[in-house]
Amino acid sequence: MEKKMRMGLERASLLRMVLILALGGALVQRAPRRCQGEAAAPLRGAGELVYTESAENVMLSNGRLERCGARGYWDMHWEYGSYITGTDYNGKCRFGDNDGAAWTTADGAGGGDQLLGVTFRQEPSSAGQARRHRVPPLMQLTELRLRFMPTRLDISKHRSAALAFKEARMLTRPQNKSLLFEVDHNKANIGVWIISPHKWEYLAGGPNKQELTVQTGPNLLAMLHSCHYGTPAIPLEGSEQWAKAFGPFLLYVNHARDIKSLIDDAKARAALETASWPYPWVPFPEYRKPEQRGTVTGRVVKLGRYQHGPATWVGLTDALSPISNWEDEVKGHQFWNVTNAEGEFTLYNVNPGTYLLQSLVEGFLVDSSVLQTVTVKAGWVSSVGEIVLRPKQKGPTVWEIGQPDRSAAEFLIPDLDKSRDSSDASSTGGSGSGALKDGFRHYGVWDKFVELYPMADPVFVVGQSDYAKDWFFAHVNRPNRTTTQREIRFRLDAVVPGDYTLRLAIAGAHQAALEIRLNNPSGSPLHDTGAFGRDNALARAGIHGHYHEFSISLSHMNFRAGLNSLFLRQRKNQNKFSYVMYDYLRLEAPLVSPGSLLASSR
């Protein structure tokens, strides 16, 4: 399937990626092998480092590790309307003229190793059509979800069964019997790791951005940019020239006597790479060297009862971008760090430019209507002084459900039997009663909703119900796509004249829309959010996707003294995986006494 774009963009953009292969120790001398079926010839090498290119493959070899064949790919997908989105798996891909270029460093420039790298440049063809490319595999592993992985044979149609979406397969006849009935995840003590020393600099989405961790098969991914979990595509306007450095990251292979030693060694190497960032040897202007960067310092002040809360993430995003939301700003670089116990922060190695100062706070909703601008110059330390984070609140709290942390992890996540286990079974504890900490990663956990509520939709009673046990983590439809609603019952001693405020913080949503009703479940909605959300985090085993906030005014005329019921109906049912994951819900009364607001708010 070919994706078309508007004409006139033949030179609209430039994207570069740097792959670096550098392993320490004595190198084994041997000639690089050819990729099967290719008459490849070495184009460029340095000592034992050899770069080989053919029509469909490139190979990097250092005498210990080499990779070729169609088992991995580099892909940039042009969409109509000049957007760069994520991966596209259709068709076989070939390199075009001058797409790949090899380069080497001088001895010692890479911390003792001479380095061989390859960069890729991609533009739309002269016909305005997409070109897609394959390169050696990009791999990543996380310590939090350690599993023995199935082989490629295990995930074939003869040994596994397809589930509701293409990335998920249940292992029905795995060679390793311990994987029987698992959904995705050879015993050899070899580790393959992607080490991204400063991934927040070049990955869009901020410090809590997640990527694919549940793909089927023995492949590990390093996603440089994609629209998974709600990150927007990269927009390009007209004949805009755009460039961004993604990486470098290190493909690290190690060998040890046991798995723990593999992990400890990889973590030590990751710490070494992080301490070496930014690298002085990267030969591209899009990647700023250490002396070309600056530093930003400051202190975060949180008011009232929040001042001793969790550490705060502080970050910088491009001030020249028309998009101020850091989750949606995808074209520039971002720079993040956490505060210390006193609220102080330092952002190191920032590219020169003008930025907006951003924050990611746990514990309360932050008023971010006014963002401070920061200018960074090479070699300078810029102090922004004290940054006061004020809670977003109009009136005293009537009730609240959940914790404002951009995640639904605190809610009820039921345990599942072994037949649908795709998470780390040793990760016990966490949300809900008897739930696993990573229970949301179990394929089909959403089906537990209909088991818990077979006939009637759930009712949450303020003052009696416990959101860790009584609030199902995802607002989903029934299997026949019948929409469902949440009812929240609460009492008011008296109705205060004025507008009440309902705040809905949404941790993730996919093809959803919420209708709000009060004391009349079948009446016309008092508010409709309209359609929102395309992160598909539920199906992709995530506990959060793209964040949304709604502030909804409700007239006091709709309330009554005594018992009240608020109804939230998710009205979209076109997709099996239409859902809403709430982060935090709060009802605020009209403000009567301003002096008491901060003490009662959250």
XYZ file of C-alpha atoms in Angstrom, residues 108-593:
486
model
C 40.069 6.664 20.860
C 37.340 9.118 19.913
C 34.709 6.704 21.137
C 36.172 6.132 24.585
C 38.969 3.806 23.486
C 37.230 2.123 20.557
C 37.305 3.214 16.979
C 33.692 3.471 15.934
C 31.920 2.626 12.716
C 28.505 4.152 12.140
C 25.919 4.518 9.434
C 23.460 7.318 8.832
C 20.351 7.412 6.682
C 18.783 10.285 4.828
C 15.264 9.930 3.482
C 13.079 12.216 1.415
C 9.935 11.688 -0.631
C 10.719 10.551 -4.155
C 10.309 12.924 -7.074
C 6.877 11.391 -7.655
C 5.853 12.415 -4.150
C 5.541 8.833 -2.951
C 6.901 7.091 0.101
C 10.064 5.057 0.137
C 10.636 2.624 2.962
C 13.941 1.150 4.041
C 15.381 -1.862 5.850
C 18.497 -1.859 8.013
C 19.873 -4.109 10.761
C 17.579 -4.705 13.743
C 17.021 -2.190 16.533
C 16.550 -3.892 19.854
C 15.592 -2.994 23.409
C 15.010 -4.847 26.683
C 13.785 -3.651 30.062
C 14.749 -5.018 33.448
C 11.187 -4.637 34.693
C 9.742 -7.378 32.493
C 12.212 -10.250 32.338
C 10.975 -13.254 30.389
C 12.373 -16.070 28.334
C 11.418 -15.183 24.785
C 9.719 -17.470 22.286
C 11.566 -18.416 19.133
C 10.430 -17.401 15.679
C 9.120 -20.941 15.226
C 7.068 -20.638 18.424
C 5.089 -17.737 17.006
C 4.370 -19.419 13.694
C 0.787 -20.337 12.898
C 1.562 -23.979 13.696
C 2.592 -23.249 17.278
C 0.543 -20.171 18.199
C -2.925 -18.706 17.768
C -3.883 -15.227 16.638
C -5.770 -13.067 19.137
C -7.860 -9.919 18.774
C -5.123 -7.736 17.320
C -2.209 -8.594 15.067
C 0.586 -8.023 17.582
C -0.743 -10.633 20.028
C -0.399 -14.411 19.662
C -1.014 -17.090 22.270
C 1.653 -19.795 22.405
C -0.194 -23.106 22.035
C 2.714 -25.460 21.178
C 5.947 -23.693 22.216
C 9.233 -25.559 22.169
C 9.845 -24.284 25.702
C 6.935 -25.870 27.593
C 7.115 -23.247 30.340
C 5.783 -20.722 27.816
C 2.602 -22.707 27.148
C -0.442 -20.403 26.819
C 1.586 -17.274 27.371
C 0.960 -14.285 25.155
C 4.345 -13.283 23.765
C 7.695 -13.454 25.753
C 16.367 -19.506 24.540
C 18.152 -19.991 27.232
C 21.594 -18.732 26.387
C 23.335 -16.302 28.684
C 23.812 -13.692 26.016
C 22.281 -10.268 26.427
C 21.372 -7.894 23.613
C 20.581 -4.380 24.751
C 19.730 -0.981 23.369
C 21.401 1.603 25.590
C 19.911 5.064 25.093
C 22.018 7.340 27.283
C 19.729 10.353 27.013
C 16.622 9.214 25.198
C 14.427 12.042 26.514
C 16.467 14.459 24.449
C 15.325 13.063 21.118
C 12.252 10.922 21.820
C 8.962 12.799 21.686
C 6.379 12.487 24.447
C 8.249 13.502 27.577
C 9.707 11.494 30.474
C 6.715 9.167 30.928
C 6.446 8.259 27.254
C 6.249 4.512 26.677
C 6.649 2.489 23.518
C 5.951 -0.988 22.225
C 6.888 -3.617 24.803
C 4.367 -6.325 23.870
C 5.177 -7.069 20.243
C 5.074 -10.729 19.247
C 8.254 -12.651 18.627
C 11.949 -12.615 19.478
C 12.465 -9.055 18.291
C 13.423 -6.115 20.485
C 12.503 -2.650 19.276
C 13.987 0.812 19.499
C 11.235 3.138 18.301
C 12.651 6.532 17.404
C 9.275 8.079 16.700
C 5.832 6.606 16.332
C 2.206 7.393 17.026
C 1.796 4.500 19.458
C 0.229 5.517 22.775
C -1.036 8.768 21.319
C 2.084 10.645 20.264
C 1.259 12.847 17.248
C 2.854 12.529 13.831
C 5.585 14.994 12.844
C 3.991 17.813 10.816
C 5.856 19.440 7.948
C 4.607 22.594 6.270
C 5.057 23.387 2.587
C 8.725 23.257 1.579
C 9.916 23.275 5.200
C 13.467 22.019 5.783
C 13.554 19.963 8.971
C 16.298 17.923 10.600
C 16.608 16.179 13.943
C 19.247 13.922 15.468
C 17.839 10.671 16.854
C 20.429 9.034 19.080
C 23.145 7.934 19.118
C 22.225 4.774 20.952
C 24.382 1.752 21.567
C 23.638 -1.800 20.485
C 25.352 -3.667 23.327
C 25.926 -7.428 23.410
C 27.333 -9.130 26.498
C 27.904 -12.622 27.865
C 27.853 -13.744 31.488
C 27.372 -16.802 33.694
C 23.785 -15.944 34.623
C 20.969 -13.506 33.885
C 21.607 -11.287 36.903
C 25.209 -10.798 35.824
C 24.012 -9.878 32.331
C 21.709 -7.240 33.773
C 24.294 -5.831 36.188
C 26.855 -5.541 33.397
C 24.372 -3.850 31.053
C 23.354 -1.377 33.773
C 26.987 -0.556 34.418
C 27.548 0.046 30.720
C 24.415 2.212 30.590
C 25.740 4.320 33.488
C 29.047 4.723 31.665
C 27.321 5.842 28.462
C 25.074 8.262 30.354
C 28.088 9.833 32.051
C 29.734 10.241 28.625
C 26.775 12.090 27.087
C 26.867 14.163 24.946
C 29.473 12.380 22.861
C 32.182 14.645 21.411
C 32.748 12.474 18.333
C 29.372 12.539 16.554
C 30.092 14.179 13.166
C 26.747 15.842 12.416
C 25.636 19.443 13.013
C 22.187 18.341 14.206
C 23.896 16.773 17.233
C 25.466 19.429 19.459
C 28.818 18.686 21.064
C 29.415 19.334 24.812
C 30.963 22.775 24.324
C 27.999 23.805 22.145
C 25.438 23.278 24.908
C 24.230 25.165 27.958
C 22.763 24.578 31.438
C 19.525 25.661 33.131
C 19.041 25.767 36.914
C 16.162 26.677 39.184
C 13.955 25.645 42.070
C 10.372 24.396 42.093
C 8.080 25.639 44.853
C 4.817 23.803 45.510
C 2.265 25.565 47.656
C 0.464 24.441 50.802
C 0.219 20.747 51.548
C 1.931 19.813 48.284
C 5.360 21.191 49.174
C 6.564 17.852 50.551
C 5.104 15.726 47.762
C 6.935 13.547 45.233
C 9.796 14.888 43.131
C 8.809 16.934 40.098
C 9.963 16.463 36.538
C 11.076 19.751 34.970
C 11.631 20.033 31.244
C 12.207 22.316 28.275
C 10.339 22.257 24.958
C 10.699 24.409 21.862
C 9.170 27.848 22.500
C 8.956 28.549 18.761
C 6.614 25.616 18.240
C 2.908 26.497 18.013
C 2.245 23.484 20.269
C 2.788 24.192 23.977
C 1.718 20.782 25.307
C 4.928 18.807 25.829
C 3.211 15.513 24.995
C 2.315 16.873 21.544
C 5.464 18.842 20.658
C 7.356 16.361 18.492
C 9.633 18.234 16.087
C 12.219 19.606 18.489
C 14.370 18.218 21.270
C 13.248 18.083 24.892
C 15.392 18.201 28.029
C 14.149 16.819 31.376
C 15.380 16.136 34.885
C 13.869 15.616 38.341
C 14.068 17.939 41.332
C 15.918 17.036 44.509
C 14.371 17.039 48.006
C 14.605 20.839 48.156
C 12.938 21.267 44.777
C 16.167 22.290 43.036
C 16.855 21.143 39.491
C 19.581 21.325 36.871
C 19.066 20.641 33.171
C 22.434 19.751 31.681
C 23.669 19.767 28.087
C 20.786 21.732 26.586
C 20.973 22.747 22.933
C 21.037 26.512 22.404
C 17.606 27.989 21.752
C 14.466 29.410 23.303
C 12.313 27.049 25.346
C 9.176 26.805 27.422
C 9.684 25.568 30.974
C 7.426 22.560 31.556
C 6.612 20.367 34.552
C 5.259 16.896 35.256
C 3.866 16.745 38.778
C 2.406 13.891 40.789
C -0.108 14.630 43.537
C -2.109 17.536 42.180
C -3.364 19.110 38.968
C -1.079 21.982 37.986
C -2.207 25.297 36.569
C -0.014 25.515 33.457
C -1.883 28.340 31.752
C 1.246 30.533 31.866
C 4.592 29.002 30.895
C 7.927 30.720 31.488
C 10.299 31.252 28.553
C 13.996 30.335 28.904
C 16.863 31.227 26.561
C 19.849 28.890 26.492
C 23.267 29.826 25.093
C 26.304 27.647 24.518
C 28.590 27.557 27.556
C 26.176 29.562 29.719
C 24.346 28.655 32.930
C 20.861 30.186 32.878
C 19.043 30.466 36.202
C 15.252 30.719 36.147
C 14.955 31.305 39.902
C 11.890 29.978 41.722
C 9.089 28.365 39.748
C 5.832 28.370 41.713
C 3.496 25.513 40.803
C -0.072 26.360 41.700
C -2.875 23.810 41.980
C -5.651 24.005 39.439
C -8.739 24.526 41.599
C -11.830 26.786 41.530
C -13.565 25.712 44.708
C -13.397 23.314 47.680
C -13.354 19.598 47.005
C -16.675 17.743 47.374
C -15.134 14.366 46.509
C -12.206 12.915 44.590
C -11.408 9.514 43.108
C -7.900 8.294 42.256
C -4.500 9.982 42.367
C -3.432 12.679 39.884
C -0.332 11.013 38.443
C -1.275 10.467 34.756
C -1.751 6.739 35.341
C -4.613 4.351 36.121
C -2.380 2.006 38.131
C -4.071 2.776 41.451
C -7.434 1.387 40.336
C -8.736 -2.197 40.317
C -6.695 -4.390 37.949
C -7.924 -7.967 38.387
C -5.605 -10.943 38.387
C -5.817 -13.388 35.492
C -5.040 -17.070 35.208
C -1.807 -18.349 33.654
C -3.403 -18.829 30.240
C -3.272 -15.093 29.534
C -0.109 -14.176 31.392
C 2.223 -11.833 29.512
C 3.768 -9.957 32.422
C 6.393 -10.749 35.013
C 4.706 -13.206 37.361
C 7.105 -12.245 40.125
C 5.787 -8.669 40.204
C 3.295 -9.114 42.994
C 1.609 -6.430 44.988
C 0.288 -3.119 43.724
C -3.186 -1.990 42.820
C -6.420 -3.658 43.688
C -7.171 -6.642 45.878
C -4.974 -9.607 44.962
C -3.853 -7.936 41.726
C -0.430 -8.073 40.121
C 1.571 -4.874 39.897
C 1.779 -5.279 36.136
C -1.606 -6.971 35.797
C -2.626 -4.508 33.096
C -0.112 -6.249 30.818
C -2.138 -9.450 30.821
C -3.816 -9.979 27.503
C -7.594 -9.816 27.851
C -7.677 -8.280 31.332
C -10.389 -5.977 29.988
C -12.705 -9.009 29.705
C -12.774 -9.214 33.502
C -15.131 -6.243 33.510
C -18.090 -8.283 32.320
C -17.258 -11.017 34.839
C -17.292 -8.522 37.693
C -20.354 -6.663 36.393
C -22.334 -9.231 34.369
C -25.676 -7.425 34.473
C -25.462 -3.907 35.883
C -22.807 -1.251 35.401
C -20.646 -0.345 38.418
C -21.735 2.086 41.123
C -19.165 3.945 43.219
C -20.413 5.313 46.558
C -18.356 8.210 47.912
C -17.369 7.530 51.515
C -17.949 3.777 51.220
C -16.309 2.470 48.057
C -12.549 2.037 47.673
C -11.229 2.996 44.261
C -8.446 0.378 44.531
C -11.113 -2.345 44.806
C -14.289 -0.871 43.338
C -13.200 1.240 40.332
C -12.294 -0.945 37.343
C -9.177 0.547 35.776
C -10.631 0.854 32.257
C -14.045 2.160 31.202
C -14.786 -0.376 28.466
C -17.801 -1.552 26.491
C -19.391 -4.973 26.848
C -18.357 -7.721 24.387
C -21.373 -7.010 22.162
C -20.172 -3.367 22.085
C -22.994 -2.164 24.328
C -21.769 1.057 25.917
C -21.392 1.261 29.689
C -21.574 3.977 32.293
C -20.077 4.736 35.699
C -22.349 6.007 38.452
C -20.885 8.021 41.331
C -23.235 8.468 44.294
C -22.564 11.203 46.841
C -24.407 13.326 49.378
C -24.606 17.106 49.740
C -25.665 18.659 53.023
C -26.741 21.732 51.096
C -26.486 23.036 47.537
C -24.231 26.081 47.180
C -25.402 28.628 44.577
C -23.117 28.945 41.574
C -21.340 26.548 39.228
C -19.826 23.312 40.447
C -16.722 22.104 38.574
C -16.144 18.507 37.519
C -12.518 17.765 36.686
C -11.666 14.662 34.689
C -8.004 13.791 34.245
C -7.724 11.017 31.657
C -4.708 8.689 31.675
C -5.545 7.232 28.268
C -8.355 6.820 25.752
C -9.059 5.337 22.358
C -11.925 6.391 20.074
C -13.935 7.558 23.067
C -16.439 10.245 24.061
C -17.970 10.864 27.489
C -21.492 12.042 28.244
C -22.088 13.659 31.650
C -25.475 13.419 33.365
C -26.600 14.302 36.863
C -29.491 12.655 38.715
C -31.125 11.550 35.453
C -29.336 8.667 33.670
C -31.673 8.671 30.667
C -31.967 12.443 30.160
C -30.053 14.646 27.766
C -26.401 14.935 28.757
C -25.334 18.108 30.524
C -22.019 17.880 28.727
C -20.422 15.837 25.959
C -16.644 15.820 25.653
C -16.780 15.007 21.968
C -14.535 12.360 20.445
C -11.038 12.121 21.861
C -8.172 9.665 22.184
C -6.306 7.447 19.718
C -3.582 5.927 21.896
C -4.815 2.286 21.948
C -2.910 1.809 25.208
C -5.354 -0.775 26.548
C -4.790 -3.211 23.667
C -1.068 -2.462 23.742
C -0.788 -3.428 27.430
C -0.284 0.081 28.775
C -1.576 1.692 31.962
C -1.506 5.157 30.448
C -1.483 6.654 26.982
C -2.049 10.240 25.898
C -3.152 12.526 28.721
C -6.330 14.632 28.567
C -7.983 17.017 31.011
C -11.575 18.220 31.063
C -12.947 20.982 33.271
C -16.755 20.903 33.153
C -19.067 23.490 34.710
C -22.327 22.166 36.180
C -25.019 24.564 37.384
C -26.125 24.216 41.015
C -29.664 23.871 39.649
C -28.841 20.260 38.696
C -27.864 19.262 42.241
C -30.037 18.600 45.273
C -29.537 18.411 49.013
C -29.111 14.794 50.046
C -28.268 11.947 47.662
C -26.957 12.743 44.145
C -25.767 10.563 41.280
C -23.278 11.586 38.598
C -23.279 9.423 35.453
C -20.351 9.030 33.033
C -21.236 7.167 29.848
C -18.613 6.253 27.269
C -20.813 6.489 24.163
C -18.425 5.307 21.417
C -18.696 1.670 20.347
C -17.287 1.503 16.808
C -14.132 -0.228 17.998
C -13.709 -3.290 20.199
C -10.998 -1.431 22.072
C -12.798 1.886 22.591
C -12.066 2.795 26.198
C -11.232 5.462 28.774
C -8.689 5.062 31.566
C -9.281 7.669 34.259
C -6.377 9.191 36.114
C -8.275 11.331 38.612
C -11.809 12.673 39.107
C -12.843 15.551 41.346
C -15.993 17.567 42.015
C -15.516 21.106 43.311
C -18.211 23.240 44.943
C -18.577 26.940 44.135
C -16.046 29.080 45.972
C -17.451 30.747 49.090
C -14.405 31.420 51.280
